[in-house]
mmCIF file of C-alpha atoms in Angstrom:
data_model
loop_
_atom_site.group_PDB
_atom_site.id
_atom_site.type_symbol
_atom_site.label_atom_id
_atom_site.label_comp_id
_atom_site.label_asym_id
_atom_site.label_seq_id
_atom_site.Cartn_x
_atom_site.Cartn_y
_atom_site.Cartn_z
ATOM 1 C CA MET Q 27 5.780 -15.185 11.138
ATOM 2 C CA LYS Q 28 4.406 -18.577 10.645
ATOM 3 C CA ILE Q 29 1.537 -19.838 9.392
ATOM 4 C CA ASN Q 30 -0.066 -22.760 11.136
ATOM 5 C CA HIS Q 31 -3.787 -22.965 9.514
ATOM 6 C CA ALA Q 32 -5.033 -22.052 5.946
ATOM 7 C CA GLU Q 33 -8.476 -22.769 4.567
ATOM 8 C CA LEU Q 34 -10.288 -21.645 1.361
ATOM 9 C CA GLU Q 35 -12.671 -19.385 3.003
ATOM 10 C CA THR Q 36 -14.692 -17.885 -0.320
ATOM 11 C CA VAL Q 37 -14.474 -18.226 -4.155
ATOM 12 C CA ALA Q 38 -15.566 -15.022 -5.780
ATOM 13 C CA VAL Q 39 -16.369 -13.233 -9.111
ATOM 14 C CA LYS Q 40 -18.269 -10.467 -8.028
ATOM 15 C CA PRO Q 41 -18.131 -8.228 -4.933
ATOM 16 C CA ASN Q 42 -21.314 -9.628 -3.648
ATOM 17 C CA GLN Q 43 -19.467 -12.726 -3.220
ATOM 18 C CA TYR Q 44 -16.350 -11.436 -1.178
ATOM 19 C CA PRO Q 45 -16.178 -12.219 2.273
ATOM 20 C CA PRO Q 46 -17.152 -9.471 4.826
ATOM 21 C CA GLN Q 47 -14.365 -6.839 5.290
ATOM 22 C CA ASP Q 48 -13.623 -7.853 8.584
ATOM 23 C CA MET Q 49 -9.855 -8.598 8.393
ATOM 24 C CA TYR Q 50 -6.541 -7.484 6.557
ATOM 25 C CA GLU Q 51 -5.797 -9.176 3.283
ATOM 26 C CA ILE Q 52 -2.912 -9.128 1.177
ATOM 27 C CA ALA Q 53 -3.540 -10.477 -2.036
ATOM 28 C CA PHE Q 54 -0.997 -12.392 -4.632
ATOM 29 C CA ALA Q 55 -0.868 -11.255 -8.317
ATOM 30 C CA GLY Q 56 1.300 -12.625 -11.301
ATOM 31 C CA ARG Q 57 1.222 -13.774 -14.895
ATOM 32 C CA SER Q 58 -0.276 -17.096 -15.400
ATOM 33 C CA ASN Q 59 2.264 -20.051 -14.719
ATOM 34 C CA VAL Q 60 4.793 -17.835 -12.651
ATOM 35 C CA GLY Q 61 4.466 -20.127 -9.577
ATOM 36 C CA LYS Q 62 1.752 -18.495 -7.460
ATOM 37 C CA SER Q 63 -0.058 -21.838 -6.550
ATOM 38 C CA SER Q 64 3.320 -23.265 -5.441
ATOM 39 C CA LEU Q 65 4.234 -20.349 -3.418
ATOM 40 C CA LEU Q 66 0.867 -19.858 -1.680
ATOM 41 C CA ASN Q 67 1.025 -23.821 -0.862
ATOM 42 C CA LEU Q 68 4.985 -23.195 0.255
ATOM 43 C CA LEU Q 69 3.780 -20.167 2.819
ATOM 44 C CA THR Q 70 0.773 -22.020 4.132
ATOM 45 C CA HIS Q 71 2.736 -25.450 4.567
ATOM 46 C CA ARG Q 72 -0.206 -27.077 2.517
ATOM 47 C CA LYS Q 73 0.350 -29.246 -0.228
ATOM 48 C CA ASN Q 74 -3.098 -28.717 -2.524
ATOM 49 C CA LEU Q 75 -4.320 -25.280 -0.744
ATOM 50 C CA ALA Q 76 -4.048 -23.676 -4.064
ATOM 51 C CA ARG Q 77 -4.264 -26.089 -7.055
ATOM 52 C CA VAL Q 78 -1.022 -26.300 -8.991
ATOM 53 C CA SER Q 79 -1.724 -26.808 -12.701
ATOM 54 C CA GLY Q 80 0.404 -27.342 -15.759
ATOM 55 C CA SER Q 81 -1.539 -25.546 -17.904
ATOM 56 C CA PRO Q 82 -1.693 -21.580 -17.293
ATOM 57 C CA GLY Q 83 -4.514 -19.449 -16.639
ATOM 58 C CA LYS Q 84 -6.393 -21.629 -14.490
ATOM 59 C CA THR Q 85 -7.294 -19.299 -11.665
ATOM 60 C CA ARG Q 86 -10.354 -17.315 -13.053
ATOM 61 C CA THR Q 87 -11.730 -16.309 -9.875
ATOM 62 C CA ILE Q 88 -10.428 -14.637 -6.774
ATOM 63 C CA ASN Q 89 -9.593 -17.124 -4.223
ATOM 64 C CA PHE Q 90 -10.033 -16.148 -0.413
ATOM 65 C CA TYR Q 91 -7.999 -18.166 2.355
ATOM 66 C CA LEU Q 92 -8.606 -17.563 5.700
ATOM 67 C CA ILE Q 93 -5.038 -17.871 7.665
ATOM 68 C CA ASP Q 94 -5.029 -18.579 11.400
ATOM 69 C CA GLY Q 95 -8.100 -17.040 11.535
ATOM 70 C CA GLU Q 96 -6.255 -13.513 11.708
ATOM 71 C CA PHE Q 97 -6.245 -12.182 7.978
ATOM 72 C CA ARG Q 98 -6.670 -13.328 4.515
ATOM 73 C CA ILE Q 99 -4.377 -14.292 1.427
ATOM 74 C CA VAL Q 100 -6.013 -13.339 -1.783
ATOM 75 C CA ASP Q 101 -5.320 -15.352 -4.944
ATOM 76 C CA LEU Q 102 -6.124 -13.190 -7.725
ATOM 77 C CA PRO Q 103 -6.317 -14.631 -11.316
ATOM 78 C CA GLY Q 104 -3.205 -15.034 -13.091
ATOM 79 C CA TYR Q 105 -2.957 -12.286 -16.142
ATOM 80 C CA GLY Q 106 -1.352 -12.388 -19.528
ATOM 81 C CA TYR Q 107 -2.120 -15.822 -20.899
ATOM 82 C CA ALA Q 108 -2.383 -15.814 -24.655
ATOM 83 C CA LYS Q 109 -4.676 -18.920 -25.349
ATOM 84 C CA VAL Q 110 -7.628 -17.226 -23.062
ATOM 85 C CA SER Q 111 -10.254 -15.643 -25.298
ATOM 86 C CA LYS Q 112 -10.326 -11.746 -25.371
ATOM 87 C CA SER Q 113 -13.533 -11.525 -23.691
ATOM 88 C CA VAL Q 114 -12.483 -13.485 -20.564
ATOM 89 C CA SER Q 115 -9.352 -11.612 -20.479
ATOM 90 C CA GLU Q 116 -11.204 -8.414 -20.347
ATOM 91 C CA GLY Q 117 -13.448 -9.860 -17.798
ATOM 92 C CA TRP Q 118 -10.302 -10.418 -15.503
ATOM 93 C CA GLY Q 119 -9.529 -6.997 -15.996
ATOM 94 C CA ASP Q 120 -12.759 -5.916 -14.305
ATOM 95 C CA MET Q 121 -12.769 -8.084 -11.685
ATOM 96 C CA MET Q 122 -9.269 -7.076 -10.491
ATOM 97 C CA GLU Q 123 -10.165 -3.508 -10.852
ATOM 98 C CA THR Q 124 -13.134 -4.300 -8.957
ATOM 99 C CA TYR Q 125 -11.503 -5.930 -6.090
ATOM 100 C CA LEU Q 126 -8.444 -3.641 -6.110
ATOM 101 C CA GLY Q 127 -10.131 -0.361 -6.121
ATOM 102 C CA ASN Q 128 -13.103 -1.134 -3.382
ATOM 103 C CA ARG Q 129 -11.699 -3.181 -0.772
ATOM 104 C CA PRO Q 130 -10.104 -1.006 2.194
ATOM 105 C CA ASN Q 131 -9.137 -3.867 4.239
ATOM 106 C CA LEU Q 132 -6.591 -4.782 1.224
ATOM 107 C CA LEU Q 133 -2.883 -3.888 2.701
ATOM 108 C CA LYS Q 134 -0.439 -4.971 -0.081
ATOM 109 C CA VAL Q 135 -0.601 -6.912 -3.596
ATOM 110 C CA VAL Q 136 2.511 -9.059 -3.637
ATOM 111 C CA GLN Q 137 3.358 -9.250 -7.266
ATOM 112 C CA LEU Q 138 5.285 -12.207 -8.667
ATOM 113 C CA VAL Q 139 7.533 -11.793 -11.525
ATOM 114 C CA ASP Q 140 9.849 -14.786 -13.080
ATOM 115 C CA ILE Q 141 13.054 -14.296 -12.294
ATOM 116 C CA ARG Q 142 14.686 -15.878 -15.273
ATOM 117 C CA HIS Q 143 12.945 -12.861 -17.530
ATOM 118 C CA ALA Q 144 12.970 -8.990 -17.565
ATOM 119 C CA PRO Q 145 9.308 -8.326 -16.384
ATOM 120 C CA SER Q 146 6.756 -8.269 -19.459
ATOM 121 C CA LYS Q 147 4.618 -5.734 -20.659
ATOM 122 C CA GLN Q 148 1.670 -7.002 -18.747
ATOM 123 C CA ASP Q 149 3.906 -7.303 -15.156
ATOM 124 C CA ILE Q 150 4.741 -3.596 -16.010
ATOM 125 C CA GLU Q 151 0.925 -2.634 -16.547
ATOM 126 C CA MET Q 152 0.180 -4.633 -13.330
ATOM 127 C CA TYR Q 153 2.670 -2.938 -11.228
ATOM 128 C CA SER Q 154 1.815 0.734 -12.476
ATOM 129 C CA TYR Q 155 -1.743 -0.504 -11.531
ATOM 130 C CA LEU Q 156 -0.743 -1.504 -8.182
ATOM 131 C CA ARG Q 157 0.968 1.783 -7.534
ATOM 132 C CA HIS Q 158 -1.994 4.064 -8.573
ATOM 133 C CA TYR Q 159 -3.806 1.934 -5.612
ATOM 134 C CA GLY Q 160 -1.236 2.401 -3.346
ATOM 135 C CA LEU Q 161 -0.777 -1.290 -2.924
ATOM 136 C CA ASP Q 162 2.797 -1.739 -4.490
ATOM 137 C CA GLY Q 163 6.150 -2.075 -2.964
ATOM 138 C CA LEU Q 164 6.746 -5.896 -2.565
ATOM 139 C CA VAL Q 165 7.718 -7.983 -5.398
ATOM 140 C CA VAL Q 166 8.287 -11.698 -5.388
ATOM 141 C CA ALA Q 167 11.016 -13.127 -8.275
ATOM 142 C CA THR Q 168 9.563 -16.916 -8.541
ATOM 143 C CA LYS Q 169 12.005 -19.682 -9.641
ATOM 144 C CA ALA Q 170 14.888 -18.646 -8.172
ATOM 145 C CA ASP Q 171 16.515 -22.054 -8.095
ATOM 146 C CA LYS Q 172 16.338 -21.948 -11.923
ATOM 147 C CA ILE Q 173 19.891 -19.327 -12.282
ATOM 148 C CA SER Q 174 23.037 -18.848 -10.179
ATOM 149 C CA ARG Q 175 23.759 -16.795 -7.421
ATOM 150 C CA ASN Q 176 25.887 -14.386 -9.754
ATOM 151 C CA GLN Q 177 22.784 -14.207 -12.135
ATOM 152 C CA MET Q 178 20.332 -13.508 -9.272
ATOM 153 C CA GLN Q 179 21.582 -10.024 -8.319
ATOM 154 C CA LYS Q 180 21.956 -9.216 -12.091
ATOM 155 C CA GLN Q 181 18.148 -10.074 -12.306
ATOM 156 C CA VAL Q 182 16.647 -8.359 -9.141
ATOM 157 C CA LYS Q 183 18.561 -5.352 -10.587
ATOM 158 C CA LEU Q 184 16.897 -5.731 -14.264
ATOM 159 C CA ILE Q 185 13.484 -6.315 -12.157
ATOM 160 C CA ARG Q 186 13.995 -3.133 -10.315
ATOM 161 C CA GLU Q 187 14.919 -1.010 -13.117
ATOM 162 C CA THR Q 188 11.972 -2.660 -15.288
ATOM 163 C CA LEU Q 189 9.187 -1.985 -12.860
ATOM 164 C CA LYS Q 190 11.056 1.209 -11.802
ATOM 165 C CA LEU Q 191 10.887 0.347 -7.991
ATOM 166 C CA SER Q 192 11.632 3.031 -5.490
ATOM 167 C CA GLY Q 193 14.444 2.580 -3.232
ATOM 168 C CA ASP Q 194 11.879 1.280 -0.304
ATOM 169 C CA ASP Q 195 10.591 -1.396 -2.481
ATOM 170 C CA LYS Q 196 11.432 -4.742 -1.935
ATOM 171 C CA VAL Q 197 12.446 -7.655 -4.565
ATOM 172 C CA ILE Q 198 12.460 -10.931 -2.709
ATOM 173 C CA PRO Q 199 13.685 -14.061 -4.520
ATOM 174 C CA VAL Q 200 12.061 -17.551 -3.947
ATOM 175 C CA SER Q 201 12.171 -20.827 -4.939
ATOM 176 C CA SER Q 202 8.817 -22.967 -4.168
ATOM 177 C CA LEU Q 203 11.033 -26.245 -5.371
ATOM 178 C CA LYS Q 204 14.134 -25.545 -2.977
ATOM 179 C CA ARG Q 205 11.864 -23.970 -0.374
ATOM 180 C CA THR Q 206 14.241 -20.721 -0.198
ATOM 181 C CA GLY Q 207 13.209 -17.296 0.526
ATOM 182 C CA TYR Q 208 9.510 -17.783 1.465
ATOM 183 C CA ASP Q 209 10.683 -16.987 5.099
ATOM 184 C CA VAL Q 210 11.702 -13.357 4.187
ATOM 185 C CA LEU Q 211 8.298 -12.981 2.546
ATOM 186 C CA LEU Q 212 6.375 -14.237 5.491
ATOM 187 C CA ASP Q 213 8.626 -11.618 7.725
ATOM 188 C CA GLU Q 214 7.434 -8.895 5.344
ATOM 189 C CA MET Q 215 3.734 -9.943 5.519
ATOM 190 C CA GLY Q 216 4.238 -10.046 9.172
ATOM 191 C CA LYS Q 217 5.466 -6.682 9.248
ATOM 192 C CA LEU Q 218 2.391 -5.371 7.054
ATOM 193 C CA LEU Q 219 0.024 -7.257 9.726
ATOM 194 C CA GLU Q 220 1.563 -5.616 12.515
ATOM 195 C CA GLU Q 221 1.881 -1.896 11.015
#
């Protein structure tokens, strides 16, 4: 699959701000600073579609991107950033739950984890949350350029074990910097949309 055109359609906090449920959506979730914005920009061949920020926890809204007029990529707020006040982080949880639990046109949530580390407690919680909603099965291991090929297999195995992935679940190592692995992710997204 190739993405030719991408534009920000809607920025939402509450369901009445979501776009209509008229096309499929594939959402992206991950800890703050895991490289979500960089990945979305790489997938869409746009430099600044999603704002990349040096300070974590910037995305505090649900951002809906219209892709080729055919489906949406949904950028969910980053989770697990300590410097955000408790009320804000609780608000995120409510926002996520409302979106994940009430969006029948949502096909899958791609969860991003940093390949250099074992998935965090929040990553594990997020994945079991996705499993609960039947939205699990696709994990992207970001920052793959930061480790060697030998380490990569070990880290993918560690991610699989920590998140308790099934044999069918996929882990795709991606490097936004080296522009590798994203084509595999696009193919997976294409399959989801065809099914």
